[in-house]
Amino acid sequence: MKLLLIHADGFEYRVTGRAVDMAEPLTDDMREGVFEEVLVVFTTVEKGDVEAKEAVVGNAVASVKEVASKLSVGRVLVYPYAHLSSDLANPGDALRVLQMFEDALRREGFETHRSPFGWYKSFKLSCKGHPLAELSRSITAETVEVEEAEKPTPKTREFHRFLVIDIDGKVYELDPSDWRSCPVFGKKDPVYRLLAIFVRNEVEGNPPKKTPKHIEYMRRLELVDYCPESDVGNMKFYPNGVLIADLVKDYAMFKVALPWGAMKVQNPLIYRESVKEIRELMGEFHERDYRMSYGGENFVLRFASDPGAFPFMQKTLFSYRHLPVKIYEEVQCFRREKSGEVVGLRRLRSFTMTDQHCFCRDEEQAKEEFERLCLLFRDLMNMIAPGSWVLGWEGVEWFYEENKDWLRNLTVKMGVPAFFKLSREMSHYFAIKNEYQVIGADEANVQISTVQYDIKNGERFKIMYVGEDGKKHPCIILHASSFGSIERTLYALLEVAARMEEEGRPPMLPVWLSPEQVRLIPVAERHVAKCMEIADFLEKSRVRVGVDDRELSVARKVRDAKTRWVPFIVVVGDREVETNRLPVVIRDKSTLKEDYMKEMTVEELAEEVRSRCRGMPFRPLYVPRELSRRVTFVAWGR
RNA sequence: GCCCCCGUAGCCUAGCCCGGUAGGGCGUCAGCCUUGUAAGCUGAAGACCGCGGGUUCGAAUCCCGCCGGGGGCUCCA
């Protein structure tokens, strides 16, 4: 017996004519039917079913029960359907089996209907379209073969070859069905555990996710919050969140893009759909765009960097003498991701990417720039998620084979093991790309940076340089996102912090990104002036410092500073005023159980902070220095 | 988009099964206390029980729809 089960919002049928001589007699109420919220069971009775019909029907009922309970439907329609098999039982037997099936379902407590056997019927079906909405089953007397119509497509489907390049340049080919046996995962360094998690996610799919910690953190630290007034996935940022986002953008601009030689540009947010390039770039992802129309014209909000950058470069005049030409842009992107997928900061409908494009003359130039970008992004990753990231690559096999030694050397230079997925054909515009993946407490991998080697779009979008021959030639384009999404970077920072907590260390952000780096806690009101004096000095040394001048107990103020992850906490009382020596609790040297405290002078404290932020962008506090003047953005009950 | 769960003062929550319009804690504000490394004491204010509809003499409680949030599936230029 074959079953095709469809979970339908609605199903209607009407008898249109007799199909076989053995058609069952029609009663009036069988001529047509209208059902809502129903499991439609298209059923084909096969020859072999007849001699063991009790067992077959029993198994079929069990199968329907299992599906119906998953979907919580109580209404079932048995619809005789000859087209699922070429080995049909004869009509008389089939009808008897169908009636048995119907009765058995009714006895199981289902509201059971059956459409007439042997008649042509027109029908209208509205399938729900979720993963379990369409299932097929083969039923025999002994077994139930499970076969999901919409099989989960393995993440490996477009790739045929998988390998790991280790930091010593050694190449390990992986068998995706037995990847764990690869000796590289036996190595001791913790990075190989991260690599194994990443490879598992890529090959087997993500494990069931835990409740993500970053949602609590992003609110408790007053960084980012949901904004129900806006669309789903559009977040609001509190001052401390804006500060971190600005520092991250400062890094992207001053530590990556400008030193690398890019020109900063800015393109609009709104694009005309009537422009061919825009339509081409929108491609098949049409339904995810934020669209609007005005005065008979359709517009779309920027969904990626390219709709701005490609037309921009198309109209820029340059010759081989200028190459490589590099541009940088902070891009706010809008994608109407499906509502169920938008969770915390993991995936948003609006996000900001710091994006770089490099237009190159030839392969040699492109590879040189590609490598420079890879190394810049390695440094970047070590600044935001030290020891918490690995590298993934995707590409076409021929490119890998032609450039194997280059890629091996590059991996050695990067100092982080890399997982490669290779395909036979190029299915995208890039020949190869890498993705810098952070692994957080939730064991999900989060892509931060990416560098892509694009050999198609120069030609396709006519981004050309004038060569020595005076003719136009297409560029090789490198796409490089230093931060694929600022918001996701925040997500990664918070999930990495969550992993610290799991390991018994106090969770924290890197000191250069901590909104408040030092918290001064006066013991009594008379010590506030001294704190303000110390704060003045620290501010001059480019340290973000807060003074908790509220009339609360010291214990309480220390607690507040710790729950806000302040990296350096100093209590200032009579003793400190007298000796000028400060007892500093240093968070990154403490454990959850025990504080690490060190006595130092103000100058030493300033140096201690600076030593952790060397070379990093700095911005002052975005909120008042005095805690008494700070408002509450997120009330966090105990 | 689909499936499951959730929605009570700024925050955390009791009450919901079994209908009779809300009780606690934190925070806030006022007063006391002048404080030494993770929560000092007292008092006051604060709730269209997510929104809309239905059932009922009566709905936070039961039913339907919507919105928002979480988890899962799927997807991710």
XYZ file of C-alpha atoms (C1' of nucleotides) in Angstrom:
715
model
C 0.000 0.000 0.000
C 1.228 3.467 -0.838
C 0.244 6.579 1.067
C 0.790 10.208 0.234
C -0.060 12.384 3.208
C -0.744 16.057 2.751
C -1.408 18.400 5.656
C -3.892 20.838 4.141
C -5.474 24.092 5.179
C -8.310 23.156 2.922
C -9.429 20.361 0.608
C -12.453 20.188 -1.697
C -13.525 17.559 -4.214
C -16.438 16.946 -6.522
C -17.365 13.816 -8.418
C -17.296 14.395 -12.168
C -17.886 10.962 -13.648
C -17.543 7.199 -13.405
C -14.006 5.837 -13.819
C -14.310 2.051 -13.495
C -17.163 -0.374 -13.818
C -16.614 -1.500 -10.247
C -17.207 1.998 -8.914
C -18.980 1.980 -5.597
C -22.559 3.205 -5.478
C -22.739 6.886 -4.796
C -24.722 8.335 -1.960
C -25.595 12.016 -2.149
C -23.317 13.054 0.649
C -20.342 11.461 -1.102
C -20.680 13.505 -4.289
C -18.685 16.339 -2.901
C -16.855 17.348 0.213
C -15.251 20.410 1.726
C -12.747 20.057 4.559
C -10.599 22.422 6.524
C -7.466 21.628 8.528
C -7.281 18.062 7.348
C -4.745 15.344 6.746
C -5.473 14.110 3.220
C -4.340 10.507 2.804
C -4.024 9.637 -0.882
C -4.142 5.863 -0.782
C -3.194 3.228 -3.322
C -3.991 -0.393 -2.594
C -1.534 -2.785 -4.221
C -1.818 -6.456 -5.143
C 0.276 -7.720 -2.261
C -1.897 -5.998 0.311
C -4.924 -8.171 -0.182
C -3.847 -11.436 1.470
C -2.497 -9.670 4.576
C -4.955 -6.843 4.696
C -5.326 -6.765 8.497
C -1.593 -6.274 8.990
C -1.312 -3.746 6.156
C -4.220 -1.706 7.381
C -2.874 -1.870 10.926
C 0.472 -0.511 9.798
C -1.152 2.134 7.656
C -3.220 3.314 10.588
C -0.131 3.420 12.790
C 1.597 5.499 10.164
C -1.270 7.963 9.907
C -1.487 8.156 13.685
C 2.161 9.026 13.975
C 1.963 11.785 11.392
C -1.335 13.132 12.678
C -0.045 13.398 16.231
C 3.040 15.296 15.056
C 0.803 17.722 13.228
C -1.979 17.707 15.828
C -4.704 17.048 13.286
C -7.782 15.089 14.219
C -9.450 15.087 10.819
C -8.457 12.576 8.146
C -9.675 12.129 4.585
C -8.953 8.828 2.865
C -8.760 9.603 -0.836
C -8.499 6.602 -3.157
C -5.713 7.392 -5.552
C -4.521 4.864 -8.100
C -1.482 6.760 -9.272
C 1.059 5.971 -6.579
C 1.736 2.446 -7.810
C 1.841 0.441 -11.009
C 0.939 -2.756 -9.206
C -2.706 -2.150 -8.345
C -4.996 -4.532 -6.548
C -8.206 -5.298 -8.379
C -10.900 -2.721 -7.725
C -13.155 -4.902 -5.583
C -10.346 -5.837 -3.203
C -9.081 -2.302 -3.156
C -12.447 -0.923 -2.091
C -12.693 -3.469 0.728
C -9.229 -2.578 1.997
C -10.029 1.112 1.797
C -13.201 0.628 3.792
C -11.286 -1.322 6.400
C -8.714 1.449 6.527
C -11.450 4.037 6.958
C -13.180 2.085 9.754
C -9.907 1.449 11.546
C -9.045 5.143 11.486
C -12.457 6.006 12.857
C -11.964 3.518 15.690
C -8.712 5.307 16.529
C -10.775 8.393 17.238
C -10.151 10.352 14.044
C -12.905 12.295 12.391
C -12.636 10.162 9.276
C -13.960 10.811 5.780
C -13.509 8.939 2.553
C -14.098 10.072 -0.987
C -15.859 7.619 -3.325
C -13.897 4.895 -5.049
C -14.013 4.459 -8.797
C -15.113 7.956 -9.763
C -13.309 10.771 -11.456
C -13.154 13.710 -9.125
C -11.952 17.248 -9.376
C -10.202 18.484 -6.275
C -8.731 21.610 -4.835
C -5.936 21.239 -2.314
C -4.216 23.880 -0.230
C -1.083 22.361 1.242
C 0.446 24.007 4.297
C 3.921 23.836 2.916
C 5.918 23.108 6.068
C 8.519 20.313 6.170
C 6.119 17.665 7.436
C 3.219 18.784 5.271
C 4.004 16.361 2.455
C 5.050 12.838 3.337
C 4.859 9.547 1.562
C 4.781 6.087 3.087
C 5.126 2.594 1.725
C 3.172 0.150 3.818
C 3.665 -3.619 3.803
C 2.429 -6.300 6.140
C 5.656 -6.188 8.174
C 7.240 -2.825 7.955
C 6.610 0.811 7.502
C 9.107 2.448 5.214
C 9.516 6.033 6.057
C 10.157 8.290 3.149
C 9.795 12.000 3.562
C 8.713 13.663 0.350
C 10.763 16.698 1.178
C 13.944 15.081 2.376
C 16.254 17.272 4.394
C 18.842 18.093 1.792
C 22.262 17.482 3.268
C 24.361 20.588 3.543
C 26.992 18.793 1.560
C 24.880 18.311 -1.543
C 26.687 20.611 -3.945
C 30.132 19.540 -2.766
C 31.905 16.319 -3.545
C 35.204 16.770 -1.775
C 36.098 17.837 1.742
C 39.452 18.464 3.297
C 41.246 20.109 6.159
C 44.492 22.015 5.843
C 46.281 22.185 9.162
C 48.479 25.040 10.330
C 51.571 23.060 9.435
C 50.346 22.845 5.838
C 49.378 19.221 6.061
C 46.328 18.258 4.005
C 43.739 15.769 5.299
C 41.056 14.509 2.920
C 37.785 13.918 4.760
C 35.097 11.337 4.199
C 31.914 13.190 5.138
C 30.267 10.017 6.436
C 33.219 9.240 8.682
C 34.893 12.607 9.141
C 35.462 12.101 12.871
C 38.075 9.439 12.210
C 40.388 11.995 10.637
C 43.510 12.247 12.830
C 43.481 16.052 12.759
C 40.580 16.072 15.224
C 42.627 14.133 17.745
C 45.070 16.999 18.221
C 45.211 18.608 21.629
C 44.995 22.322 20.924
C 41.469 23.602 21.745
C 41.162 25.056 18.246
C 40.726 21.527 16.885
C 37.668 21.080 19.065
C 36.237 24.225 17.455
C 37.182 22.896 14.042
C 35.357 19.646 14.796
C 32.250 21.558 15.840
C 32.419 23.589 12.649
C 32.919 20.566 10.414
C 30.065 18.774 12.147
C 27.785 21.789 11.575
C 28.800 21.891 7.931
C 28.579 18.175 7.216
C 25.770 16.999 9.490
C 23.875 20.201 10.101
C 23.549 22.126 13.299
C 22.728 20.257 16.497
C 19.597 21.292 18.388
C 20.292 24.784 19.527
C 20.266 25.859 23.125
C 18.534 29.032 24.155
C 21.015 31.605 22.970
C 22.687 33.452 25.832
C 23.349 36.596 23.849
C 19.695 37.650 24.026
C 19.896 38.007 27.796
C 23.287 39.699 27.570
C 22.409 42.168 24.831
C 19.555 43.429 27.005
C 21.127 43.152 30.435
C 24.217 45.046 29.301
C 21.964 47.625 27.640
C 23.521 47.147 24.225
C 20.728 46.261 21.823
C 17.048 45.467 22.127
C 14.017 44.385 20.185
C 11.981 47.183 18.711
C 8.357 46.083 18.346
C 7.471 49.436 16.791
C 9.557 48.452 13.774
C 9.470 45.334 11.644
C 10.740 42.072 13.094
C 14.531 41.862 13.065
C 15.123 45.611 13.145
C 16.823 46.333 16.462
C 17.279 49.438 18.516
C 20.684 50.269 19.947
C 21.298 51.789 23.360
C 24.321 54.059 23.872
C 26.634 51.230 24.922
C 25.601 49.191 21.884
C 26.151 52.141 19.571
C 29.562 52.658 21.133
C 30.601 49.077 20.434
C 29.199 49.255 16.898
C 31.091 52.506 16.301
C 34.335 51.044 17.634
C 33.909 48.020 15.407
C 33.323 50.301 12.423
C 36.347 52.372 13.447
C 38.380 49.202 13.363
C 37.015 48.267 9.940
C 37.863 51.709 8.604
C 41.084 52.715 10.347
C 42.702 49.365 10.981
C 41.630 47.527 7.842
C 40.194 49.520 4.934
C 42.367 52.639 4.938
C 45.717 50.929 5.683
C 44.865 48.458 2.926
C 44.430 51.376 0.543
C 40.677 51.640 0.025
C 38.666 54.765 -0.710
C 35.599 55.158 1.444
C 32.370 55.683 -0.506
C 28.705 55.780 0.334
C 25.803 54.648 -1.846
C 22.061 55.094 -1.298
C 19.662 52.758 0.472
C 16.905 52.801 -2.137
C 17.204 51.397 -5.675
C 15.003 51.356 -8.735
C 13.846 47.963 -9.877
C 13.661 49.292 -13.415
C 17.462 49.237 -13.589
C 18.683 46.041 -15.201
C 21.684 45.549 -12.893
C 19.475 45.899 -9.838
C 17.030 43.324 -11.173
C 19.847 40.938 -11.994
C 21.347 41.246 -8.553
C 17.951 40.798 -6.902
C 17.723 37.522 -8.766
C 15.818 34.735 -7.154
C 15.777 36.292 -3.716
C 13.035 38.622 -4.761
C 10.600 37.589 -2.078
C 13.026 38.556 0.680
C 13.380 42.150 -0.381
C 11.855 45.161 1.264
C 9.962 46.696 -1.629
C 7.831 49.746 -2.081
C 6.272 51.592 -4.926
C 5.764 55.239 -5.547
C 4.259 57.049 -8.491
C 4.141 53.957 -10.630
C 7.754 52.991 -9.972
C 9.013 50.078 -7.891
C 11.870 50.450 -5.464
C 13.795 48.053 -3.324
C 15.816 48.675 -0.176
C 19.481 47.801 -0.434
C 19.803 44.065 0.231
C 23.560 43.777 -0.228
C 26.579 45.842 -0.999
C 26.766 45.051 -4.703
C 23.706 47.013 -5.933
C 25.538 50.120 -4.816
C 29.095 49.169 -5.607
C 28.688 47.656 -9.080
C 26.898 50.567 -10.793
C 29.282 52.871 -8.934
C 32.332 51.169 -10.408
C 30.740 50.712 -13.807
C 30.796 54.478 -14.165
C 34.238 54.966 -12.684
C 36.958 55.491 -15.225
C 40.236 53.695 -14.599
C 43.064 52.064 -16.465
C 45.576 49.326 -15.735
C 47.817 51.999 -14.185
C 45.314 52.519 -11.339
C 44.857 48.880 -10.521
C 44.190 47.519 -8.044
C 41.342 49.938 -7.271
C 39.813 49.518 -3.841
C 36.650 50.885 -2.308
C 35.195 50.604 1.166
C 31.654 51.216 2.348
C 29.545 50.831 5.457
C 26.394 49.272 4.096
C 23.069 49.002 5.833
C 21.280 46.018 4.293
C 17.674 44.954 4.429
C 16.468 41.417 3.884
C 13.030 40.251 4.824
C 14.175 36.979 6.305
C 11.369 34.600 7.185
C 9.969 35.624 10.514
C 10.689 32.329 12.259
C 14.374 32.611 11.432
C 14.917 35.955 13.020
C 16.179 35.233 16.530
C 18.006 37.726 18.715
C 21.046 38.972 16.827
C 21.651 35.687 15.023
C 19.797 36.762 11.924
C 18.210 40.145 11.319
C 16.199 41.912 8.678
C 18.359 44.990 8.936
C 22.081 44.879 9.513
C 25.224 46.804 8.773
C 28.125 45.350 6.895
C 31.565 46.825 6.419
C 32.375 45.893 2.867
C 35.396 46.182 0.665
C 35.785 45.592 -3.046
C 39.019 45.271 -4.898
C 39.166 45.479 -8.681
C 42.185 43.692 -10.060
C 43.916 43.357 -13.357
C 44.889 39.724 -13.382
C 45.253 36.602 -11.348
C 48.610 37.538 -9.901
C 47.356 40.867 -8.625
C 44.125 39.353 -7.339
C 45.951 36.642 -5.413
C 48.318 39.109 -3.849
C 45.437 41.288 -2.648
C 43.430 38.263 -1.600
C 46.255 37.212 0.645
C 46.639 40.683 2.164
C 42.932 40.715 2.998
C 43.128 37.271 4.545
C 45.898 38.361 6.861
C 44.173 41.625 7.809
C 41.075 39.671 8.702
C 43.103 37.174 10.707
C 44.297 40.060 12.886
C 40.752 41.350 13.111
C 39.436 37.981 14.289
C 42.165 37.785 16.896
C 41.020 41.156 18.211
C 37.377 40.268 18.578
C 37.355 36.522 19.247
C 40.858 35.343 20.165
C 41.087 31.558 20.236
C 37.443 31.179 19.261
C 37.420 31.009 15.491
C 38.267 28.719 12.593
C 38.332 29.085 8.871
C 35.982 27.630 6.283
C 36.497 27.648 2.538
C 34.195 26.935 -0.375
C 35.320 26.709 -3.938
C 35.512 24.953 -7.197
C 37.888 22.031 -7.433
C 39.931 23.206 -10.400
C 40.795 26.458 -8.665
C 41.877 24.582 -5.571
C 44.018 22.169 -7.572
C 45.695 24.965 -9.520
C 46.409 26.942 -6.367
C 46.944 24.224 -3.804
C 50.372 25.356 -2.689
C 49.302 28.955 -2.404
C 46.313 27.970 -0.237
C 48.492 25.734 1.947
C 51.000 28.517 2.503
C 48.199 30.920 3.248
C 46.774 28.587 5.893
C 50.203 28.334 7.523
C 50.435 32.131 7.579
C 46.956 32.462 9.048
C 47.821 30.066 11.863
C 44.325 28.595 12.057
C 43.200 25.251 10.619
C 40.889 25.459 7.638
C 38.064 23.271 6.361
C 37.506 23.179 2.583
C 34.403 22.182 0.638
C 34.952 21.720 -3.063
C 32.453 21.421 -5.888
C 32.901 20.139 -9.424
C 31.152 23.074 -11.052
C 31.084 26.737 -10.224
C 27.615 27.468 -8.946
C 28.296 31.040 -7.839
C 30.225 34.032 -9.062
C 33.267 33.144 -6.977
C 35.921 30.580 -7.754
C 36.767 30.380 -4.086
C 35.869 32.158 -0.889
C 36.667 31.835 2.766
C 34.583 32.505 5.836
C 35.947 33.333 9.260
C 33.725 31.439 11.671
C 33.363 32.116 15.366
C 32.160 29.223 17.520
C 30.241 30.404 20.581
C 28.664 28.767 23.611
C 25.670 27.675 21.555
C 28.034 25.725 19.233
C 26.588 27.495 16.229
C 29.170 28.859 13.828
C 28.859 32.516 13.032
C 30.488 33.997 9.993
C 32.228 37.316 10.570
C 34.672 38.074 7.765
C 34.775 36.700 4.258
C 36.992 37.119 1.231
C 35.659 36.074 -2.162
C 37.466 35.649 -5.457
C 35.009 36.676 -8.167
C 35.824 35.860 -11.778
C 32.363 36.377 -13.247
C 30.860 39.709 -12.291
C 33.523 41.911 -13.892
C 32.368 40.631 -17.247
C 28.702 40.373 -16.337
C 28.368 43.881 -14.974
C 30.876 45.426 -17.335
C 33.292 46.590 -14.705
C 36.249 47.165 -16.974
C 39.607 48.791 -16.956
C 41.422 50.234 -19.947
C 44.444 48.072 -20.683
C 47.812 48.890 -22.210
C 46.260 48.016 -25.550
C 43.684 50.794 -25.122
C 40.876 48.240 -24.985
C 38.518 47.465 -22.120
C 39.056 44.348 -20.033
C 36.925 42.925 -17.224
C 38.338 43.021 -13.694
C 38.757 40.182 -11.295
C 36.761 41.373 -8.301
C 37.533 40.593 -4.699
C 34.603 40.961 -2.328
C 35.725 41.288 1.247
C 33.537 41.907 4.242
C 35.596 42.712 7.287
C 32.429 42.498 9.367
C 29.719 40.681 7.417
C 27.340 42.167 9.950
C 28.126 44.406 12.891
C 25.116 42.962 14.700
C 26.293 39.417 14.166
C 29.711 40.447 15.426
C 28.004 41.537 18.619
C 26.259 38.175 18.704
C 29.605 36.414 18.363
C 31.212 38.571 21.063
C 28.397 37.727 23.462
C 28.353 34.021 22.680
C 32.114 33.857 23.157
C 31.578 35.565 26.519
C 28.958 32.940 27.345
C 31.563 30.250 26.705
C 33.926 31.952 29.165
C 31.191 31.709 31.761
C 30.716 28.002 31.047
C 34.437 27.541 31.584
C 34.323 29.234 34.980
C 35.782 32.545 33.841
C 33.897 35.821 34.208
C 32.252 36.649 30.897
C 33.485 39.859 29.314
C 34.077 41.766 26.118
C 37.574 42.573 24.910
C 38.730 45.574 26.950
C 38.921 47.859 23.900
C 35.244 47.156 23.256
C 34.043 47.265 26.863
C 31.719 50.266 27.041
C 33.056 51.119 30.487
C 36.601 50.019 31.145
C 37.077 51.189 34.737
C 34.458 51.629 37.459
C 35.426 53.708 40.485
C 33.410 53.023 43.622
C 33.609 55.600 46.435
C 33.061 54.070 49.859
C 31.200 57.127 51.185
C 30.077 60.434 49.773
C 33.263 62.143 50.918
C 35.279 59.959 48.555
C 33.430 60.985 45.408
C 35.690 63.989 44.800
C 38.772 61.762 44.846
C 37.113 59.409 42.379
C 36.336 62.277 40.026
C 39.950 63.335 40.208
C 41.162 59.823 39.339
C 38.580 59.664 36.564
C 39.855 62.926 35.076
C 43.338 61.483 34.891
C 42.166 58.211 33.364
C 40.046 59.999 30.775
C 43.075 61.977 29.704
C 44.825 58.635 29.204
C 41.960 57.598 26.935
C 40.216 55.257 29.324
C 36.438 55.023 29.637
C 35.656 55.355 33.309
C 32.494 55.520 35.410
C 32.061 56.751 38.961
C 29.360 55.110 41.047
C 28.338 58.069 43.168
C 25.001 56.565 44.154
C 24.169 56.298 47.836
C 24.338 52.540 48.037
C 26.442 50.049 49.955
C 29.858 49.208 48.578
C 28.833 45.579 48.203
C 25.870 46.610 46.139
C 27.892 48.878 43.868
C 30.525 46.201 43.335
C 27.795 43.793 42.408
C 26.378 46.196 39.829
C 29.818 46.758 38.280
C 30.387 43.016 38.017
C 27.044 42.287 36.435
C 27.930 44.902 33.810
C 31.213 43.123 33.065
C 33.401 46.141 33.903
C 36.980 44.888 33.373
C 38.581 46.966 36.163
C 36.814 47.753 39.444
C 38.327 50.031 42.079
C 36.902 50.800 45.534
C 38.094 54.173 46.816
C 37.919 55.008 50.538
C 39.973 56.714 53.230
C 42.879 54.308 52.756
C 43.201 55.033 49.049
C 42.862 58.778 49.502
C 45.745 58.585 51.966
C 48.117 56.181 50.165
C 47.202 56.858 46.531
C 47.364 53.146 45.921
C 44.332 51.578 44.269
C 43.036 48.042 44.862
C 42.089 47.019 41.333
C 39.956 43.947 40.668
C 41.035 42.727 37.250
C 38.293 40.775 35.559
C 40.284 38.859 32.965
C 42.544 37.470 35.694
C 39.694 36.573 38.050
C 37.558 33.458 38.110
C 33.879 33.273 38.824
C 34.745 32.129 42.341
C 37.647 34.385 43.172
C 38.638 37.960 42.398
C 42.144 38.791 41.288
C 43.082 42.016 43.022
C 46.215 44.025 42.515
C 47.371 47.243 44.168
C 48.564 49.871 41.751
C 48.888 53.585 41.206
C 46.619 55.522 38.863
C 49.380 55.624 36.280
C 49.850 51.866 36.497
C 46.099 51.358 36.150
C 46.031 53.529 33.033
C 48.914 51.517 31.628
C 47.196 48.252 32.538
C 44.132 49.299 30.514
C 46.205 50.653 27.635
C 48.232 47.452 27.405
C 45.053 45.585 26.496
C 43.941 48.145 23.914
C 47.170 48.894 22.157
C 46.624 49.967 18.577
C 42.857 49.684 18.902
C 40.384 52.464 18.144
C 39.219 54.519 21.103
C 36.048 56.452 21.744
C 34.934 58.114 24.955
C 32.003 57.024 27.091
C 28.600 57.554 25.431
C 26.778 57.826 28.775
C 27.383 60.136 31.774
C 30.389 59.335 33.906
C 28.375 59.463 37.142
C 26.115 56.485 37.723
C 23.649 58.794 39.492
C 23.015 60.520 36.170
C 22.499 57.390 34.080
C 18.952 56.426 33.159
C 17.678 52.884 33.009
C 17.106 51.580 29.497
C 16.486 47.985 30.464
C 15.109 47.257 33.887
C 16.499 43.883 34.734
C 14.603 42.279 37.614
C 16.353 39.856 39.859
C 6.699 30.454 5.777
C 5.217 26.047 8.841
C 4.846 23.239 13.781
C 5.119 23.648 19.270
C 5.408 26.871 23.653
C 4.936 31.731 25.934
C 2.763 37.112 26.702
C 0.019 39.566 34.150
C 3.074 47.398 36.566
C 9.810 49.352 33.784
C 11.694 43.953 34.938
C 10.901 38.695 37.119
C 6.664 36.286 38.434
C 1.687 33.954 41.567
C -3.272 33.373 39.969
C -5.525 30.385 34.468
C -6.708 23.509 34.620
C -11.957 24.245 37.999
C -14.737 32.024 35.289
C -16.700 36.245 40.416
C -11.611 42.335 37.310
C -5.114 40.736 40.644
C -0.729 38.898 45.136
C 4.711 38.894 45.868
C 9.865 40.304 44.661
C 13.231 43.641 42.015
C 13.621 48.481 40.096
C 11.564 53.683 40.680
C 10.303 57.737 44.126
C 10.433 59.644 49.455
C 12.697 59.147 54.212
C 16.348 56.775 57.403
C 21.398 54.810 57.308
C 27.361 57.283 55.684
C 28.433 52.611 54.245
C 35.277 48.594 52.528
C 34.518 44.350 47.418
C 28.100 40.263 44.429
C 21.707 42.594 47.087
C 21.162 47.973 54.211
C 16.051 49.514 56.517
C 10.966 51.707 56.255
C 7.113 53.734 53.391
C 4.576 55.286 48.838
C 3.306 55.343 43.858
C 2.930 52.049 39.869
C -1.540 46.932 35.969
C -7.262 48.884 29.887
C -3.783 40.911 32.820
C -0.279 41.909 24.548
C -4.407 43.702 20.943
C -9.325 42.717 18.734
C -13.654 39.761 18.640
C -16.839 35.770 20.765
C -19.253 32.677 24.795
C -21.285 34.187 29.685
C -25.312 37.728 34.354
C -19.884 38.028 34.886
C -13.423 36.603 31.401
C -6.448 37.481 33.348
C -8.919 32.582 33.423
C -12.896 29.330 28.156
C -13.091 29.876 22.323
C -11.427 32.400 17.579
C -8.261 35.903 14.994
C -4.084 39.147 15.106
C 0.568 41.145 17.115
C 5.110 40.306 19.806
C 8.826 36.795 21.923
C 11.276 31.780 22.462
C 12.328 26.767 20.525
C 12.229 23.532 16.259
C 11.948 22.611 10.785
C 13.473 24.853 6.422
C 16.425 28.643 4.299
C 20.662 31.981 4.231
C 22.795 36.153 -2.667
